[in-house]
mmCIF file with all atom_site columns, C-alpha atoms in Angstrom:
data_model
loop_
_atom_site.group_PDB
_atom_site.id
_atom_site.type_symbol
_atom_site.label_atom_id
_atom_site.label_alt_id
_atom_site.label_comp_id
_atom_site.label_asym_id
_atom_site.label_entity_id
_atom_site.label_seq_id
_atom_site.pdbx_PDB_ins_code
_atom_site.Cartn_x
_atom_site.Cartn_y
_atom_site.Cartn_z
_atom_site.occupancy
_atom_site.B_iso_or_equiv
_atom_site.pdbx_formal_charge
_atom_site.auth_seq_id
_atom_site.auth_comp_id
_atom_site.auth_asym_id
_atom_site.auth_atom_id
_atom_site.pdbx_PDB_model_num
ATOM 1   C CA . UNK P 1 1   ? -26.147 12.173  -2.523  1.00 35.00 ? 569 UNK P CA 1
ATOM 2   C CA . UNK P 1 2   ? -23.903 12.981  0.495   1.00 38.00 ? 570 UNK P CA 1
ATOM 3   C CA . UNK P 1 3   ? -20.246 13.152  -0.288  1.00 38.00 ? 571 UNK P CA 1
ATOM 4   C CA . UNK P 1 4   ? -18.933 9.801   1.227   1.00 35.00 ? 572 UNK P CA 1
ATOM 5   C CA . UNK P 1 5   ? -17.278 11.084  5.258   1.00 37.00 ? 573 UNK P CA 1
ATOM 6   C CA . UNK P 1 6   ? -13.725 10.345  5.530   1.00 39.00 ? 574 UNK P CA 1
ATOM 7   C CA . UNK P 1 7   ? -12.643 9.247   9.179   1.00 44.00 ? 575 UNK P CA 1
ATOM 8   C CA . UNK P 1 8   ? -9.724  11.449  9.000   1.00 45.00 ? 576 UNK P CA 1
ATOM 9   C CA . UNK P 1 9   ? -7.706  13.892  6.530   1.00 47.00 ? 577 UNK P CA 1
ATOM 10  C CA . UNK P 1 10  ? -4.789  13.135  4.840   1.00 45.00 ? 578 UNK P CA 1
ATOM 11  C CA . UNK P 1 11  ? -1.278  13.974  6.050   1.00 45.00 ? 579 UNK P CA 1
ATOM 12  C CA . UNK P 1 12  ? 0.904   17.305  4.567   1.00 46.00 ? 580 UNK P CA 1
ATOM 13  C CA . UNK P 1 13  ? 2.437   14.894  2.197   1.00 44.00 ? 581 UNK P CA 1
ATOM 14  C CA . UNK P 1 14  ? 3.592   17.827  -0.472  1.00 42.00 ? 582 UNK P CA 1
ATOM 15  C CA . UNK P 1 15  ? 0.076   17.807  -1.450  1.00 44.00 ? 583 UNK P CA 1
ATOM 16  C CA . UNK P 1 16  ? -0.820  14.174  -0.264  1.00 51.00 ? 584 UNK P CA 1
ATOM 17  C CA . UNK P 1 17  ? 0.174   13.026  -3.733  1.00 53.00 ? 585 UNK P CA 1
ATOM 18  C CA . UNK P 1 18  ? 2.021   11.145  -5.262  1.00 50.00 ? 586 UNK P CA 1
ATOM 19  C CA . UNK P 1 19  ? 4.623   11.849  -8.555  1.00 52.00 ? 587 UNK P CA 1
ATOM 20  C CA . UNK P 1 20  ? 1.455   10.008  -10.388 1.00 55.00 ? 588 UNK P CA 1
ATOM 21  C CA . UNK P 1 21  ? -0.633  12.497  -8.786  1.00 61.00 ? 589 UNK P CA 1
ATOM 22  C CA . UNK P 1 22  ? -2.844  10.623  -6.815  1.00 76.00 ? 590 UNK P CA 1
ATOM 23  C CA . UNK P 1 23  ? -2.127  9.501   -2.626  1.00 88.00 ? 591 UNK P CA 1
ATOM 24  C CA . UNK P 1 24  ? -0.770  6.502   -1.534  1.00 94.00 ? 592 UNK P CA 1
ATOM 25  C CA . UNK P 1 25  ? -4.254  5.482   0.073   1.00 95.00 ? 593 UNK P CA 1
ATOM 26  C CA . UNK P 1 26  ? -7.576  5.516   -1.102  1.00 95.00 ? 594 UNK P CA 1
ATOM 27  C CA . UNK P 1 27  ? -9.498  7.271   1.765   1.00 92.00 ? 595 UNK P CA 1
ATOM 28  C CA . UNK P 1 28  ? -12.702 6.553   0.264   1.00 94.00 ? 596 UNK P CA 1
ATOM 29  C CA . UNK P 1 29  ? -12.298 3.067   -0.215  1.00 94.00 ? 597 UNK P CA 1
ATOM 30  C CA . UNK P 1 30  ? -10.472 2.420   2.852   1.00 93.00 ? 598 UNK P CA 1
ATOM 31  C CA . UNK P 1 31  ? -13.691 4.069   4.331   1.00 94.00 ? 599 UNK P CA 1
ATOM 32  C CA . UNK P 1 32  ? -15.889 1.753   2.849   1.00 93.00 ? 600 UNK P CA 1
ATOM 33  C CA . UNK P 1 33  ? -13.859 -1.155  3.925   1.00 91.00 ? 601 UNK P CA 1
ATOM 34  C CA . UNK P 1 34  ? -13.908 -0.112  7.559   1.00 93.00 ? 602 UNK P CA 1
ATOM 35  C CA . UNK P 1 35  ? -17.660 1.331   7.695   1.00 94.00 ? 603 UNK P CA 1
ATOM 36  C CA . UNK P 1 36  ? -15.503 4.705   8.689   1.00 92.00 ? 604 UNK P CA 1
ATOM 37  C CA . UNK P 1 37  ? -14.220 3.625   11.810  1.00 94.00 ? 605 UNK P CA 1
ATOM 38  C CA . UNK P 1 38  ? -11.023 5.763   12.180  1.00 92.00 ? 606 UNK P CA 1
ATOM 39  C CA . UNK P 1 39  ? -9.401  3.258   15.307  1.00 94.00 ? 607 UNK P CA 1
ATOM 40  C CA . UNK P 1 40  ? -9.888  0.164   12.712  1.00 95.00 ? 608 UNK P CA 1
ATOM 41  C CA . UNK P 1 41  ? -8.559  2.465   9.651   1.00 94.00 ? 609 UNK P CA 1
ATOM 42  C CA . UNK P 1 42  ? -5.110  2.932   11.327  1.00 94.00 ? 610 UNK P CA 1
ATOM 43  C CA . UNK P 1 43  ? -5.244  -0.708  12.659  1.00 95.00 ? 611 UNK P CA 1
ATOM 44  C CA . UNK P 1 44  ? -5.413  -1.932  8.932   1.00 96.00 ? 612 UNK P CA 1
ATOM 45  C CA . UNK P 1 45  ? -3.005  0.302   7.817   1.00 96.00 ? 613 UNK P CA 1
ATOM 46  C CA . UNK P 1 46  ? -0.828  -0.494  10.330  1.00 95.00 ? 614 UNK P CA 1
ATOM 47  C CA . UNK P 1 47  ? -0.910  -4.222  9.551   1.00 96.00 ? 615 UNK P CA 1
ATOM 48  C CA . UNK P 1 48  ? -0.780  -3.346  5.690   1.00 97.00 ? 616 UNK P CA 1
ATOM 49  C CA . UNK P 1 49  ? 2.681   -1.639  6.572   1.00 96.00 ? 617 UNK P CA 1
ATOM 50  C CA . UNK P 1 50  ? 4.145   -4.771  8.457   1.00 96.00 ? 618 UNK P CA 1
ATOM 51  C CA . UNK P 1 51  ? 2.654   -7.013  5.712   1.00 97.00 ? 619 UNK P CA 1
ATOM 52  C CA . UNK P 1 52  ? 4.067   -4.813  2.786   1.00 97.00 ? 620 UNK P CA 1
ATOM 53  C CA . UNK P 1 53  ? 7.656   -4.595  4.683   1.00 95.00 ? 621 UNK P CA 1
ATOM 54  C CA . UNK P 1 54  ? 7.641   -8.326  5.239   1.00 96.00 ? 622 UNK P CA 1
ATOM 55  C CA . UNK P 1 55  ? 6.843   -9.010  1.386   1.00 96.00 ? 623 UNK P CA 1
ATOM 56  C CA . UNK P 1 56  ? 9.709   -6.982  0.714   1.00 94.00 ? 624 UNK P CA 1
ATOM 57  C CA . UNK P 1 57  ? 12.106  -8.892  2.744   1.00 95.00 ? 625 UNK P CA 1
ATOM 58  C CA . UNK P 1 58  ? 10.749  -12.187 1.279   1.00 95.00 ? 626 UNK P CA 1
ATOM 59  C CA . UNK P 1 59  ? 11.371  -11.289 -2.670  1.00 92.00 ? 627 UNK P CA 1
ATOM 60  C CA . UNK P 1 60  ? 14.616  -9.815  -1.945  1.00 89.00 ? 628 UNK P CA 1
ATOM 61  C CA . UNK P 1 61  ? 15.627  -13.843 -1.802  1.00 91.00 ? 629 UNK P CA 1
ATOM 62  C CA . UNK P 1 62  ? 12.919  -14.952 -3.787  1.00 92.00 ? 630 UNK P CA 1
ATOM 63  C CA . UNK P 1 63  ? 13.087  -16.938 -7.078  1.00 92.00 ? 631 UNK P CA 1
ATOM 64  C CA . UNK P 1 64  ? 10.901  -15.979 -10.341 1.00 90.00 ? 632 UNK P CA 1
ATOM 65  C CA . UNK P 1 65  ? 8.013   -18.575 -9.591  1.00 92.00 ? 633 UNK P CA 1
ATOM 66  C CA . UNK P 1 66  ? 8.236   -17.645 -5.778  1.00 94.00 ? 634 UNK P CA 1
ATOM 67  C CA . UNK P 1 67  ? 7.945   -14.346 -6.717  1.00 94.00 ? 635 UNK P CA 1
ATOM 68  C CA . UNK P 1 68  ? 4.874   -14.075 -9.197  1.00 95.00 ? 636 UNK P CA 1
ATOM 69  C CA . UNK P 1 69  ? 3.117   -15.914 -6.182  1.00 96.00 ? 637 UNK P CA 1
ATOM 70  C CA . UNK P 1 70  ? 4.415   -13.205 -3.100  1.00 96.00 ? 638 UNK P CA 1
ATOM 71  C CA . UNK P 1 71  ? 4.106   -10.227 -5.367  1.00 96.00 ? 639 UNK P CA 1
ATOM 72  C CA . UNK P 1 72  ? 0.182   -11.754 -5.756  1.00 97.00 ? 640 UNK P CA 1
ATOM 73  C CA . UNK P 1 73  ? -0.034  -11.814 -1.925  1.00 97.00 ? 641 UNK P CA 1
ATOM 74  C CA . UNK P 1 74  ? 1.134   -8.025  -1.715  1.00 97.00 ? 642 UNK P CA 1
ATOM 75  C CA . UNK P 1 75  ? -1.290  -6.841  -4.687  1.00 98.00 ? 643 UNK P CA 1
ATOM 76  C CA . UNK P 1 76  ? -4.645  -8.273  -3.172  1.00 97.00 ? 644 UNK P CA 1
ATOM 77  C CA . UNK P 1 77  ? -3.183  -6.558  0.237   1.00 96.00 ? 645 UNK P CA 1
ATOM 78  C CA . UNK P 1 78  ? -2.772  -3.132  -1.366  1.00 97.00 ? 646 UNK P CA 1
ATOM 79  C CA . UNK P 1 79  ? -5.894  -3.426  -3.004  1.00 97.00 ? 647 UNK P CA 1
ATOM 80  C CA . UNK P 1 80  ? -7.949  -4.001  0.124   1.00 95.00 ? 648 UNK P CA 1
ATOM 81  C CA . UNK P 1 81  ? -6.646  -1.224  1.563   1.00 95.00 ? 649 UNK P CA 1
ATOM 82  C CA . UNK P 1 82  ? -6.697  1.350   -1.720  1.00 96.00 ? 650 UNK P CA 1
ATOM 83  C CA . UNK P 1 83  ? -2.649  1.582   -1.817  1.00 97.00 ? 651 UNK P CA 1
ATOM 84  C CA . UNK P 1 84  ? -2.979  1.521   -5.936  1.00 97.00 ? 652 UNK P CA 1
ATOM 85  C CA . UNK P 1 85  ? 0.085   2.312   -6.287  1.00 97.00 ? 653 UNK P CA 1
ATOM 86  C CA . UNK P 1 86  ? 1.887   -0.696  -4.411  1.00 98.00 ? 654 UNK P CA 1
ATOM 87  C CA . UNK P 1 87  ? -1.093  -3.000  -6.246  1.00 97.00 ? 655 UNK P CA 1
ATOM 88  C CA . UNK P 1 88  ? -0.078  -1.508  -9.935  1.00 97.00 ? 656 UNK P CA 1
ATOM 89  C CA . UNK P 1 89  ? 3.845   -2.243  -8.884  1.00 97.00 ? 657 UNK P CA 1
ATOM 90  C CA . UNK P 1 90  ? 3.218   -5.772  -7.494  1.00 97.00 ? 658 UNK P CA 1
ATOM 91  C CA . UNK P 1 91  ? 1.331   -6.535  -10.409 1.00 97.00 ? 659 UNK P CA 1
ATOM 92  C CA . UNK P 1 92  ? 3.783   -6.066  -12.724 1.00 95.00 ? 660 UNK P CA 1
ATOM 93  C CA . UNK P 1 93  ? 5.924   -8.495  -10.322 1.00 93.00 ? 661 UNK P CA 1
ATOM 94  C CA . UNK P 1 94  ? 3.126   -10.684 -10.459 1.00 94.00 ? 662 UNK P CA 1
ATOM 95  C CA . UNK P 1 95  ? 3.207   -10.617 -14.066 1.00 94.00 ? 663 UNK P CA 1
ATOM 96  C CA . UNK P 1 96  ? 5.951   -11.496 -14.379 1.00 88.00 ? 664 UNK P CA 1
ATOM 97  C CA . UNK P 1 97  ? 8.620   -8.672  -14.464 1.00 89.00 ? 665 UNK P CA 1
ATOM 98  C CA . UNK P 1 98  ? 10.847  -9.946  -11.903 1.00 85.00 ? 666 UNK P CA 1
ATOM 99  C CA . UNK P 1 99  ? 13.804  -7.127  -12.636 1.00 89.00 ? 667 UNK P CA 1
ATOM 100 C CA . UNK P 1 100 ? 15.643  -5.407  -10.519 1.00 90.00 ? 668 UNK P CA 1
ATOM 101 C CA . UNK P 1 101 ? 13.858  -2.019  -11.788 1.00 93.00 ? 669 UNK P CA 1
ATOM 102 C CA . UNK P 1 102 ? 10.647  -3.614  -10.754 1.00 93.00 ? 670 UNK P CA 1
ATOM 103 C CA . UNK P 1 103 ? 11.585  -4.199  -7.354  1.00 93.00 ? 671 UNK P CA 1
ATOM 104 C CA . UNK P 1 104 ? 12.964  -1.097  -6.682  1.00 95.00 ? 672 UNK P CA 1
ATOM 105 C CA . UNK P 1 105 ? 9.484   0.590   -8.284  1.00 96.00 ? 673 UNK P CA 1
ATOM 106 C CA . UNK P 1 106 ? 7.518   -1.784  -5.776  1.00 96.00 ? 674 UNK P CA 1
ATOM 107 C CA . UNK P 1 107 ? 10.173  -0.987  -2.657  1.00 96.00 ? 675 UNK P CA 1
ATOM 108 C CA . UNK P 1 108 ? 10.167  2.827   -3.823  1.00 97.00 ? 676 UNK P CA 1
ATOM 109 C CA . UNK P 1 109 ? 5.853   2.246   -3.532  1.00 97.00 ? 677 UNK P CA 1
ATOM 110 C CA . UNK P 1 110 ? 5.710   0.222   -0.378  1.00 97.00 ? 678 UNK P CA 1
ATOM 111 C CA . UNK P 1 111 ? 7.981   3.196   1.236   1.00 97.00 ? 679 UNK P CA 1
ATOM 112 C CA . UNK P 1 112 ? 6.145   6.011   -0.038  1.00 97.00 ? 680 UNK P CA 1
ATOM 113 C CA . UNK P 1 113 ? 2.495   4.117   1.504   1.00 97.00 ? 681 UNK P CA 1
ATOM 114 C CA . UNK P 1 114 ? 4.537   3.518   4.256   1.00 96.00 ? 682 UNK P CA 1
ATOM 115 C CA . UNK P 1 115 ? 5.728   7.198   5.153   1.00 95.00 ? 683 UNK P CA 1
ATOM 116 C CA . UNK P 1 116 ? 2.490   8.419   4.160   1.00 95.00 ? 684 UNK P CA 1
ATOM 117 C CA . UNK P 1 117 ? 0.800   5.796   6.854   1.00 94.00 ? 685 UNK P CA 1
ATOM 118 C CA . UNK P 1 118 ? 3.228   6.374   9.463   1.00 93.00 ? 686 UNK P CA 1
ATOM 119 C CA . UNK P 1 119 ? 1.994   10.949  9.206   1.00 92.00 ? 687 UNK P CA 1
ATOM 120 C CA . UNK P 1 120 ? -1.434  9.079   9.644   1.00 87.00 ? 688 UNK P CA 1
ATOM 121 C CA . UNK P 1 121 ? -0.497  7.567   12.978  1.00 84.00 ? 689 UNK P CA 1
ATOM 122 C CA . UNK P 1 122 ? 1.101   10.887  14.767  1.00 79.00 ? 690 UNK P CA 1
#
């Protein structure tokens, strides 16, 4: 079986990895999701980058409750677009952990998809 095509490679990112090691994006599933069509890939992370950034913004005044229920929002997003490790850190928001070291993990996540999108885009 073929090796599945990727639309386009992945920025110099100091390896294109993470601390974890692994990237911010799943090219393969982002791939699948967009039948390889590079134009649509950078649309949708595009709007995943807004969408994160505005999450952000709304659990900075967010209460608990409001917050298990926003961080939910951001986790299907991240999954959608294979940004694991924004999903894994909303999840734990999600779950509950509504700390200030669990917002800065998820803010310290959405930035690092976020820088690694915006190397896409040039």
């Amino acid at each position: 079986m073929a090796a599945l095509s990727i639309a386009f490679e992945a920025p110099d990112n100091h390896g294109g990895n993470t601390a974890t090691g692994k990237k911010p994006i799943d090219f393969a599933l982002l791939a699948a999701q967009t039948k390889g069509d590079k134009d649509l890939e950078i649309a949708v992370l595009q709007l995943f980058s807004r969408h994160a950034r505005s999450i952000l913004q709304e659990l900075a005044f967010a209460d608990k409750p409001s917050a298990r229920t926003i961080a939910g929002r951001l986790k299907g997003s991240a999954d959608a677009v294979g940004a694991f490790n924004v999903s894994a850190a909303a999840e734990a928001l999600e779950n509950g952990q509504h700390d200030g070291a669990s917002l800065a993990k998820l803010a310290a996540s959405v930035l690092e998809a976020q820088n690694f999108i915006l190397k896409l885009c040039r």
